Coordinates of C-alpha atoms and ligand atoms in Angstrom, one line a residue:
Chain A
M1 CA 19.2 -49.8 -0.3
E2 CA 21.8 -48.7 2.1
L3 CA 23.9 -47.4 -0.8
T4 CA 21.2 -45.0 -1.9
R5 CA 20.5 -43.7 1.6
P6 CA 23.1 -40.8 1.5
F7 CA 21.7 -39.7 -1.9
N8 CA 18.1 -39.8 -0.5
V9 CA 19.1 -37.8 2.5
F10 CA 21.0 -35.2 0.4
F11 CA 18.3 -34.8 -2.3
G12 CA 15.7 -34.8 0.4
S13 CA 17.2 -32.0 2.3
V14 CA 17.9 -29.9 -0.9
G15 CA 14.2 -30.6 -1.9
R16 CA 12.9 -29.4 1.5
K17 CA 14.9 -26.1 1.1
V18 CA 14.2 -25.5 -2.5
L19 CA 10.5 -26.4 -2.8
P20 CA 9.2 -23.8 -0.3
L21 CA 11.4 -21.3 -2.3
F22 CA 9.4 -22.1 -5.4
R23 CA 6.2 -21.8 -3.6
E24 CA 7.2 -18.4 -2.4
I25 CA 8.1 -17.3 -5.8
N26 CA 4.8 -18.5 -7.1
Q27 CA 2.9 -16.6 -4.4
M28 CA 5.0 -13.5 -5.0
S29 CA 4.2 -13.7 -8.8
R30 CA 0.6 -14.1 -8.1
L31 CA 0.7 -11.1 -5.8
I32 CA 2.5 -9.0 -8.5
N33 CA -0.1 -10.1 -11.0
D34 CA -3.0 -9.0 -8.6
I35 CA -1.2 -5.7 -7.9
F36 CA -0.9 -5.1 -11.7
Y37 CA -4.5 -6.1 -12.3
W38 CA -5.9 -3.7 -9.7
T39 CA -3.5 -0.8 -10.6
V40 CA -3.9 -1.0 -14.4
V41 CA -6.7 -3.1 -15.6
S42 CA -9.5 -2.6 -13.0
P43 CA -9.5 1.2 -13.3
L44 CA -10.2 0.7 -17.0
T45 CA -13.3 -1.1 -16.1
G46 CA -14.6 1.8 -13.9
K47 CA -13.3 0.8 -10.5
R48 CA -12.1 3.9 -8.6
I49 CA -8.6 4.3 -7.5
R50 CA -8.2 5.8 -4.1
W51 CA -6.3 8.9 -5.1
K52 CA -6.7 10.5 -1.7
A53 CA -5.1 7.5 0.1
A54 CA -2.4 7.6 -2.6
I55 CA -1.7 11.2 -1.8
S56 CA -1.4 10.6 2.0
E57 CA 0.8 7.6 1.2
A58 CA 3.0 9.9 -0.9
V59 CA 3.4 12.3 1.8
K60 CA 4.3 9.7 4.4
A61 CA 6.7 7.8 2.0
G62 CA 8.0 10.7 0.0
Y63 CA 7.7 14.1 1.5
N64 CA 8.7 12.9 5.1
S65 CA 11.8 11.2 3.8
I66 CA 13.3 14.3 2.1
P67 CA 15.4 15.3 5.2
I68 CA 17.0 11.9 5.6
V69 CA 17.6 11.4 1.9
A70 CA 19.1 14.9 1.6
V71 CA 21.5 14.5 4.5
I72 CA 22.7 11.0 3.4
S73 CA 23.2 12.1 -0.2
L74 CA 25.1 15.1 0.8
F75 CA 27.5 13.0 2.9
V76 CA 27.8 10.5 0.1
G77 CA 28.6 13.3 -2.5
I78 CA 31.3 14.5 -0.1
I79 CA 32.7 10.9 0.3
M80 CA 32.7 10.3 -3.4
A81 CA 34.6 13.6 -4.1
L82 CA 37.3 12.7 -1.4
Q83 CA 37.7 9.2 -2.6
S84 CA 38.0 10.2 -6.2
A85 CA 40.4 12.9 -5.4
Y86 CA 42.6 10.5 -3.5
Q87 CA 43.4 8.7 -6.8
L88 CA 43.1 11.6 -9.2
K89 CA 45.6 13.6 -7.3
K90 CA 48.3 11.2 -8.2
V91 CA 47.8 11.7 -12.0
G92 CA 47.2 15.5 -11.6
A93 CA 43.6 15.2 -13.0
M94 CA 41.7 16.7 -10.1
I95 CA 39.0 18.3 -12.3
Y96 CA 37.8 14.7 -13.1
V97 CA 36.4 14.6 -9.7
A98 CA 33.4 16.3 -11.1
N99 CA 32.9 13.5 -13.7
L100 CA 33.2 10.8 -11.2
V101 CA 30.9 12.4 -8.6
G102 CA 28.3 13.3 -11.2
V103 CA 28.1 10.0 -13.0
S104 CA 28.3 7.7 -10.0
I105 CA 25.7 9.7 -8.1
T106 CA 23.1 10.0 -11.0
R107 CA 23.6 6.5 -12.5
E108 CA 24.1 4.5 -9.2
L109 CA 24.2 5.9 -5.8
G110 CA 21.3 8.3 -6.0
P111 CA 18.8 5.6 -6.9
I112 CA 20.2 2.9 -4.7
L113 CA 20.6 4.9 -1.5
T114 CA 17.2 6.3 -1.9
A115 CA 15.7 2.9 -2.5
I116 CA 17.5 1.5 0.7
I117 CA 16.3 4.4 2.8
V118 CA 12.7 3.9 1.5
S119 CA 12.9 0.2 2.0
G120 CA 13.8 0.7 5.6
R121 CA 11.2 3.5 6.2
S122 CA 8.2 2.6 4.1
G123 CA 8.7 -1.1 3.0
S124 CA 8.8 -2.1 6.7
A125 CA 5.9 0.2 7.5
Y126 CA 3.9 -1.6 4.7
A127 CA 4.6 -5.0 6.1
A128 CA 3.7 -4.0 9.6
E129 CA 0.5 -2.3 8.7
I130 CA -0.8 -5.0 6.5
G131 CA 0.4 -7.7 9.0
S132 CA -1.3 -6.1 11.9
M133 CA -4.4 -5.7 9.9
K134 CA -4.4 -9.3 9.2
V135 CA -3.9 -10.3 12.9
A136 CA -7.0 -7.9 13.8
E137 CA -9.1 -9.5 11.1
E138 CA -9.3 -6.2 9.4
I139 CA -8.3 -7.9 6.0
D140 CA -11.1 -10.4 6.5
A141 CA -13.5 -7.5 7.3
L142 CA -12.5 -5.7 4.1
K143 CA -13.2 -8.9 2.1
T144 CA -16.6 -9.5 3.6
M145 CA -17.5 -5.9 2.7
G146 CA -16.6 -6.8 -1.0
I147 CA -13.5 -4.6 -0.9
N148 CA -10.3 -6.1 -2.3
P149 CA -7.5 -5.5 0.1
I150 CA -5.0 -5.2 -2.7
R151 CA -7.0 -2.4 -4.4
F152 CA -7.7 -0.8 -1.0
L153 CA -4.3 -1.0 0.6
V154 CA -1.6 -1.9 -1.9
V155 CA -2.5 0.2 -5.0
P156 CA -2.3 3.5 -3.3
K157 CA 1.1 2.7 -1.8
L158 CA 2.4 1.5 -5.2
I159 CA 1.2 4.7 -6.9
A160 CA 2.8 6.8 -4.1
L161 CA 6.1 5.0 -4.4
V162 CA 6.2 5.0 -8.2
V163 CA 5.9 8.7 -8.2
M164 CA 7.9 9.5 -5.1
L165 CA 10.8 7.3 -5.4
P166 CA 12.1 8.9 -8.7
A167 CA 11.3 12.2 -7.2
L168 CA 13.4 11.5 -4.1
T169 CA 16.1 10.2 -6.5
I170 CA 16.2 13.5 -8.3
I171 CA 16.7 15.3 -4.9
A172 CA 19.3 12.8 -4.0
D173 CA 21.1 13.3 -7.3
F174 CA 21.1 17.1 -6.9
I175 CA 22.2 17.2 -3.3
G176 CA 24.8 14.5 -3.8
I177 CA 26.4 16.5 -6.6
L178 CA 26.0 19.7 -4.4
G179 CA 28.0 17.8 -1.8
G180 CA 30.8 16.9 -4.2
F181 CA 30.8 20.5 -5.5
L182 CA 31.1 22.1 -2.0
L183 CA 33.9 19.8 -1.0
S184 CA 35.7 20.4 -4.4
I185 CA 35.7 24.2 -4.3
T186 CA 36.8 24.3 -0.7
I187 CA 39.1 21.6 0.3
L188 CA 40.2 20.5 -3.1
E189 CA 40.4 24.2 -4.2
L190 CA 38.9 23.6 -7.7
H191 CA 37.3 26.5 -9.4
P192 CA 33.5 26.6 -9.1
I193 CA 32.9 27.5 -12.7
N194 CA 35.2 24.9 -14.0
Y195 CA 33.6 22.3 -11.7
I196 CA 30.2 23.2 -13.0
Q197 CA 31.2 23.1 -16.7
Q198 CA 33.0 19.8 -16.1
T199 CA 29.8 18.3 -14.5
E200 CA 27.7 19.5 -17.4
N201 CA 30.0 18.0 -20.0
A202 CA 30.2 14.7 -18.0
L203 CA 26.5 14.3 -17.4
M204 CA 24.4 13.0 -20.1
I205 CA 20.7 13.1 -19.9
K206 CA 20.8 9.3 -20.4
D207 CA 22.6 8.9 -17.1
V208 CA 19.8 10.6 -15.2
I209 CA 17.1 8.7 -17.0
T210 CA 18.5 5.3 -16.4
G211 CA 18.7 6.2 -12.7
L212 CA 15.1 7.2 -12.7
V213 CA 14.1 4.0 -14.5
K214 CA 15.7 2.0 -11.8
A215 CA 14.1 4.0 -9.1
G216 CA 10.7 3.2 -10.7
A217 CA 11.5 -0.5 -10.7
F218 CA 12.7 -0.3 -7.0
A219 CA 9.4 1.2 -6.1
V220 CA 7.5 -1.8 -7.4
V221 CA 10.0 -4.2 -5.6
I222 CA 9.7 -2.4 -2.2
T223 CA 5.8 -2.2 -2.4
A224 CA 5.5 -5.8 -3.5
V225 CA 7.9 -7.2 -0.8
G226 CA 6.2 -5.2 2.0
A227 CA 2.8 -6.4 0.9
F228 CA 4.0 -9.9 0.4
E229 CA 5.4 -10.2 3.9
G230 CA 2.5 -8.5 5.5
F231 CA -0.1 -10.7 3.8
K232 CA 1.9 -13.8 4.9
V233 CA 1.2 -13.1 8.6
E234 CA -1.0 -15.8 10.0
G235 CA -0.3 -15.8 13.7
G236 CA -0.1 -13.0 16.3
A237 CA 1.8 -9.8 17.0
E238 CA 5.3 -11.4 17.2
E239 CA 4.9 -12.7 13.7
V240 CA 4.3 -9.1 12.5
G241 CA 7.7 -8.1 14.0
R242 CA 9.4 -11.1 12.4
R243 CA 7.8 -10.3 8.9
T244 CA 8.6 -6.6 9.2
T245 CA 12.3 -7.4 9.6
A246 CA 12.1 -10.0 6.8
S247 CA 10.6 -7.4 4.5
V248 CA 13.4 -5.0 4.9
V249 CA 16.1 -7.6 4.4
L250 CA 14.4 -9.1 1.3
S251 CA 13.7 -5.8 -0.2
I252 CA 17.2 -4.5 0.2
F253 CA 18.5 -7.8 -1.3
L254 CA 16.1 -7.6 -4.2
V255 CA 16.8 -3.8 -4.8
I256 CA 20.5 -4.7 -5.1
A257 CA 20.0 -7.8 -7.2
F258 CA 17.8 -5.7 -9.7
D259 CA 20.3 -2.9 -9.7
C260 CA 23.0 -5.4 -10.7
F261 CA 20.8 -6.7 -13.5
F262 CA 19.8 -3.2 -14.7
T263 CA 23.3 -1.9 -14.5
A264 CA 24.5 -4.8 -16.7
L265 CA 21.6 -4.1 -19.1
F266 CA 22.4 -0.5 -19.5
Y267 CA 26.1 -1.2 -19.7
F268 CA 25.5 -3.3 -22.9
F269 CA 22.6 -1.6 -24.4
T270 CA 23.0 2.1 -24.1
Chain B
M1 CA -39.8 -22.9 7.3
E2 CA -37.8 -21.3 4.7
N3 CA -34.0 -21.5 5.0
A4 CA -31.6 -18.6 4.4
I5 CA -28.6 -20.9 4.3
E6 CA -28.2 -24.6 3.7
V7 CA -25.0 -26.4 4.1
R8 CA -24.7 -29.9 2.6
N9 CA -21.9 -32.3 3.6
L10 CA -19.3 -29.6 4.2
R11 CA -15.7 -31.0 4.6
T12 CA -12.7 -28.8 5.1
H13 CA -8.9 -29.2 5.9
Y14 CA -6.2 -27.0 7.2
G15 CA -3.2 -28.7 5.4
N16 CA -3.7 -32.4 6.0
I17 CA -5.8 -32.0 9.1
E18 CA -9.6 -32.5 8.6
I19 CA -11.4 -29.7 10.6
L20 CA -15.0 -30.1 9.6
K21 CA -16.0 -33.6 8.9
G22 CA -19.0 -33.5 6.6
I23 CA -21.4 -31.1 8.2
S24 CA -25.0 -30.5 7.0
L25 CA -27.2 -27.9 8.6
N26 CA -30.0 -25.3 7.9
V27 CA -30.2 -21.7 9.0
P28 CA -34.0 -20.6 9.1
K29 CA -34.8 -17.2 7.6
G30 CA -35.6 -14.4 10.0
L31 CA -34.5 -16.2 13.2
I32 CA -31.5 -16.3 15.3
T33 CA -29.3 -19.4 14.9
A34 CA -26.6 -20.1 17.5
I35 CA -23.6 -22.1 16.6
L36 CA -22.4 -23.6 19.8
G37 CA -19.3 -25.6 20.8
G38 CA -16.1 -25.6 22.8
S39 CA -13.0 -23.8 21.8
G40 CA -11.2 -25.4 18.8
C41 CA -14.2 -27.3 17.6
G42 CA -14.3 -25.5 14.3
K43 CA -16.9 -22.7 14.9
S44 CA -14.9 -19.9 13.4
T45 CA -13.8 -22.1 10.5
L46 CA -17.5 -22.9 9.8
L47 CA -18.3 -19.1 9.9
K48 CA -15.5 -18.3 7.6
H49 CA -16.9 -20.8 5.1
L50 CA -20.3 -19.3 5.3
I51 CA -19.0 -15.8 4.5
G52 CA -16.8 -17.1 1.7
L53 CA -13.4 -16.4 3.2
L54 CA -12.4 -20.0 2.9
K55 CA -13.4 -22.6 0.3
P56 CA -14.4 -26.1 1.4
T57 CA -12.6 -29.2 0.2
E58 CA -16.0 -30.8 -0.5
G59 CA -19.7 -29.9 0.0
N60 CA -22.2 -27.1 -0.8
I61 CA -23.1 -23.9 0.9
I62 CA -26.3 -22.5 -0.5
I63 CA -27.2 -18.9 0.4
N64 CA -30.5 -17.6 -1.0
G65 CA -30.5 -20.4 -3.5
R66 CA -27.0 -19.9 -4.8
D67 CA -24.1 -22.2 -4.0
I68 CA -21.0 -20.2 -2.9
A69 CA -18.7 -23.1 -2.5
G70 CA -17.5 -23.0 -6.1
M71 CA -18.3 -19.3 -6.7
N72 CA -15.7 -16.9 -8.2
E73 CA -14.8 -13.7 -6.3
R74 CA -16.8 -11.4 -8.6
D75 CA -20.1 -13.3 -8.0
M76 CA -19.1 -13.7 -4.3
D77 CA -18.8 -9.9 -3.9
E78 CA -22.5 -9.6 -5.1
V79 CA -23.5 -12.2 -2.4
R80 CA -21.4 -10.3 0.2
K81 CA -23.3 -7.1 -0.3
K82 CA -26.2 -8.8 1.2
I83 CA -24.4 -10.0 4.3
G84 CA -22.8 -8.3 7.3
V85 CA -20.2 -9.6 9.6
L86 CA -19.2 -8.5 13.1
F87 CA -15.8 -10.0 13.9
Q88 CA -14.6 -11.1 17.2
G89 CA -12.4 -8.0 17.8
A90 CA -14.8 -5.8 15.8
A91 CA -12.1 -5.4 13.1
L92 CA -12.5 -1.6 12.7
L93 CA -9.9 0.0 10.4
N94 CA -7.8 1.8 13.1
S95 CA -6.7 4.5 10.6
M96 CA -10.2 5.8 10.1
T97 CA -12.8 7.4 12.4
V98 CA -15.8 5.5 13.5
G99 CA -17.9 7.5 11.1
D100 CA -15.6 6.8 8.1
N101 CA -15.6 3.0 9.1
V102 CA -19.4 2.9 8.9
A103 CA -19.4 5.0 5.7
L104 CA -16.8 2.7 3.9
P105 CA -19.1 0.1 2.4
L106 CA -21.4 2.9 1.3
R107 CA -18.7 4.9 -0.3
E108 CA -17.2 1.8 -2.0
H109 CA -20.4 0.2 -3.4
T110 CA -22.9 3.1 -3.9
R111 CA -22.8 6.4 -5.7
L112 CA -24.7 8.3 -3.0
E113 CA -23.9 11.9 -2.1
G114 CA -21.6 12.7 0.7
S115 CA -24.4 14.4 2.7
T116 CA -26.7 11.3 2.2
I117 CA -24.0 9.1 3.5
Q118 CA -23.6 11.3 6.5
I119 CA -27.2 10.9 7.3
M120 CA -27.1 7.1 6.9
V121 CA -24.0 6.8 9.1
R122 CA -25.7 8.9 11.8
M123 CA -28.8 6.5 11.6
K124 CA -26.8 3.4 11.9
L125 CA -24.8 4.8 14.8
D126 CA -28.1 5.7 16.6
L127 CA -29.3 2.3 16.0
V128 CA -26.5 0.7 17.9
G129 CA -26.5 3.4 20.6
L130 CA -23.3 5.3 19.6
S131 CA -24.8 8.7 18.5
G132 CA -22.2 11.4 18.6
F133 CA -19.2 9.1 18.3
D134 CA -18.6 9.4 14.6
K135 CA -15.5 11.5 15.0
F136 CA -13.8 9.1 17.5
Y137 CA -11.1 6.8 16.4
P138 CA -11.5 3.1 17.3
S139 CA -8.5 3.3 19.7
Q140 CA -10.5 5.8 21.8
L141 CA -13.4 3.4 22.3
S142 CA -14.0 0.6 24.9
G143 CA -14.4 -3.0 23.9
G144 CA -18.3 -2.9 23.9
M145 CA -18.4 0.3 22.0
K146 CA -16.0 -1.1 19.4
K147 CA -18.4 -4.0 18.8
R148 CA -21.4 -1.6 18.6
A149 CA -19.4 0.4 15.9
G150 CA -18.5 -2.8 14.1
L151 CA -22.2 -3.7 14.2
A152 CA -23.1 -0.3 12.7
R153 CA -20.6 -0.9 9.8
A154 CA -22.1 -4.5 9.3
L155 CA -25.5 -2.9 9.1
A156 CA -24.4 -0.1 6.7
M157 CA -25.6 -1.9 3.5
D158 CA -28.9 -3.1 5.1
P159 CA -27.9 -6.8 5.0
E160 CA -30.3 -9.7 4.9
I161 CA -28.0 -11.9 6.9
L162 CA -25.8 -10.9 9.8
F163 CA -23.0 -13.0 11.3
F164 CA -21.5 -12.6 14.7
D165 CA -18.3 -14.3 15.9
E166 CA -18.3 -14.5 19.7
P167 CA -20.1 -11.2 20.2
S168 CA -19.8 -11.3 24.0
A169 CA -16.2 -12.7 24.2
G170 CA -14.0 -10.3 26.3
L171 CA -16.9 -8.2 27.6
D172 CA -18.2 -7.8 31.1
P173 CA -21.6 -9.5 31.7
I174 CA -23.6 -6.2 31.6
T175 CA -22.1 -5.0 28.3
A176 CA -22.5 -8.5 26.9
A177 CA -26.2 -8.5 27.8
G178 CA -26.4 -5.1 26.1
I179 CA -25.1 -6.6 22.9
D180 CA -27.6 -9.5 23.3
E181 CA -30.5 -7.0 23.5
L182 CA -29.3 -5.2 20.4
I183 CA -29.1 -8.6 18.4
L184 CA -32.8 -9.3 19.6
R185 CA -33.9 -5.8 18.5
L186 CA -32.3 -6.3 15.1
K187 CA -34.3 -9.5 14.6
D188 CA -37.5 -8.0 15.7
I189 CA -37.3 -4.7 13.9
F190 CA -35.7 -5.7 10.6
R191 CA -36.4 -9.5 10.4
I192 CA -32.7 -10.0 9.7
T193 CA -31.4 -13.7 9.6
I194 CA -28.9 -13.8 12.4
I195 CA -26.1 -16.4 13.0
V196 CA -24.1 -16.1 16.2
V197 CA -21.1 -18.2 17.1
T198 CA -20.8 -18.6 20.9
H199 CA -19.8 -20.6 23.8
E200 CA -21.6 -18.4 26.4
L201 CA -24.7 -20.3 27.8
A202 CA -26.3 -17.2 29.1
S203 CA -26.4 -15.5 25.8
L204 CA -27.4 -18.7 24.1
F205 CA -30.5 -19.1 26.3
R206 CA -31.4 -15.4 25.9
I207 CA -31.3 -14.9 22.1
A208 CA -31.2 -18.3 20.1
D209 CA -34.2 -19.7 18.3
H210 CA -32.3 -22.4 16.5
V211 CA -29.2 -24.1 17.8
I212 CA -26.4 -26.0 16.1
M213 CA -23.9 -27.7 18.3
L214 CA -20.4 -28.7 17.0
D215 CA -17.9 -31.0 18.7
R216 CA -14.5 -31.9 17.2
G217 CA -15.5 -31.0 13.7
E218 CA -18.9 -32.9 13.8
K219 CA -22.4 -31.7 14.3
V220 CA -23.9 -33.3 17.4
F221 CA -27.1 -31.4 17.6
E222 CA -29.5 -29.2 15.6
G223 CA -32.9 -28.0 16.7
E224 CA -34.8 -25.8 19.0
L225 CA -33.6 -24.5 22.3
D226 CA -36.1 -26.8 24.3
E227 CA -34.9 -29.8 22.5
L228 CA -31.3 -28.9 23.4
R229 CA -32.3 -28.6 27.1
A230 CA -34.0 -31.9 27.0
S231 CA -31.3 -33.8 25.1
D232 CA -29.6 -36.6 26.9
N233 CA -26.6 -36.8 24.7
P234 CA -23.6 -36.9 27.1
R235 CA -21.5 -34.4 25.1
I236 CA -24.3 -32.0 25.1
R237 CA -25.0 -32.5 28.8
C238 CA -21.4 -31.9 29.7
F239 CA -21.4 -28.7 27.8
L240 CA -24.7 -27.3 29.3
E241 CA -23.7 -28.3 32.8
R242 CA -20.3 -27.0 32.4
Q243 CA -18.6 -30.2 33.4
A244 CA -15.0 -30.9 32.6
E245 CA -14.6 -33.4 29.9
E246 CA -14.0 -37.0 31.2
R247 CA -10.9 -38.6 29.8
E248 CA -9.8 -42.0 30.6
Y249 CA -6.0 -41.9 31.0
T250 CA -4.0 -45.1 31.8
P251 CA -0.6 -44.7 33.6
E252 CA 1.0 -45.3 30.2
D253 CA -0.9 -42.3 28.7
Y254 CA 0.4 -40.1 31.6
F255 CA 3.9 -41.3 30.9
R256 CA 3.6 -40.6 27.2
I257 CA 2.2 -37.0 28.0
I258 CA 5.0 -36.3 30.4
A259 CA 7.7 -37.7 28.1
G260 CA 6.3 -35.6 25.3
D261 CA 5.8 -38.4 22.6
Ligands
ADP301 N1 -5.2 -21.0 9.9 C1 -5.2 -22.2 10.5 N2 -4.2 -23.1 10.1 C2 -4.3 -24.4 10.8 N3 -5.1 -24.8 11.7 C3 -6.0 -23.9 12.1 C4 -6.1 -22.6 11.5 N4 -7.2 -22.0 12.2 C5 -7.8 -22.8 12.9 N5 -7.0 -24.0 13.0 C6 -7.4 -25.1 13.8 O1 -8.7 -25.5 13.5 C7 -9.4 -26.0 14.6 C8 -10.6 -25.2 14.6 O2 -10.4 -23.8 14.8 P1 -11.6 -22.7 15.0 O3 -12.5 -22.9 13.9 O4 -10.9 -21.4 15.1 O5 -12.3 -23.1 16.4 P2 -13.3 -22.3 17.3 O6 -13.6 -21.1 16.7 O7 -14.4 -23.3 17.4 O8 -12.6 -22.1 18.6 C9 -8.5 -25.8 15.8 O9 -7.9 -27.0 16.1 C10 -7.4 -24.8 15.2 O10 -6.2 -25.2 15.9
MG302 MG1 -13.3 -18.9 17.2

């Protein structure tokens, strides 16, 4: 009896930590299932998609993020060029700055920086919006009007992000490379034509495509996490704040985890 | 008397705590039924079961001859087109104007022309005394006006049954009386079955035809207003005479309350 006690305490506390996690994973997968149903299946049965709402979400999440995405990717392009030059200078291969900047921006930094910015701007806004609607019984009101809250609120957001996140990523790619280019032709004194040619040779269409595929997946992650945390709100306003913060942390975590997974996948299979 | 809603042996839990302990009741058609009781006795929980937002652990809820307790969402949506709900805080969508809020059920569930919907919205807003407010946002309205707008939205689909969760909560007595008059008008003009959750005695005596009183998850009374007045059940008398509940505490009880165990 006494001997098994430490084991009971240990497994008991592990169980108390792990079981809720399983429950959350279960709830999350049910939510993703519902989102998929209302985005893909139900429109086939004649239920309308709220395109107007999707466009206004696209303006909020996409168009309004252009300035911040542009500025950050310009800086990151410059940083990448400087950091690469720091090493390449030693072996006298400065022109390869173009390769490093081009490949790392399109394959990695463009998609992930954009996703992190959008998690912070839009993912948190989704959690806050849905959470405060839950507190004000607006979600219940939608249900009693026979309007599914996922179709009404989440599907337009998902459509908006799935289109806008890859679009923002293209902008980030372009401006990031521009940043590297501007730094290289001034401070590093590389010839502009050489730099452009080198970038063209280094970049394969596949690099850009894999980046955009990632961006699409990140869009699903950010929308699902924002909605998940928002719908979980039960209490009052202070819980909305807590869930909003949690949604940013969780979606940045999941974006990076998925990125790791995709990068490994693309490394081995392309 | 025909019943619009019949509840049989309704039991429900939040987690392990039993909230409604086997309630049976009838809601007569075309009349105003008040669900009465102190805070935390389970009134809102009962209401959420009647409109299908929560599913009971056990029991039946029969609306117009159909049991909604085990019903799937698709059939439930059909039932919901026949009911309207005014939530405690009105629950208007804050991102839309009052007009769009009222138009929402019509746009979602009918294929009516935009101009027809405009006319219907104006009619519903007239009915609740909010003509000319269709371009306002909910944040620009007072509490009483929000409730009226919420009522206009609840009426949009011409429901057969209307639910109100504490319609006079948070309103001054005059505004609250205005809402009561509106509820009476709806009954008289449209013969809608109305269910009002309340703990306001003034409102109860003004509008109710049929009264159901809950106490700690149990039904303690169901019947006419006069029977309620005449009842000598101590729990009902306490409530009607606004007496604080009597509790017998021993010194040990006080000690336990203070010590927090
Ligand atoms: N979501 C919930 N989770 C757990 N307990 C709840 C929840 N909602 C209400 N309760 C509890 O159920 C009881 C009845 O609540 P409610 O139906 O809201 O009462 P009323 O509307 O009569 O004031 C209360 O004790 C309340 O604390
Ligand atoms: Mg209540």
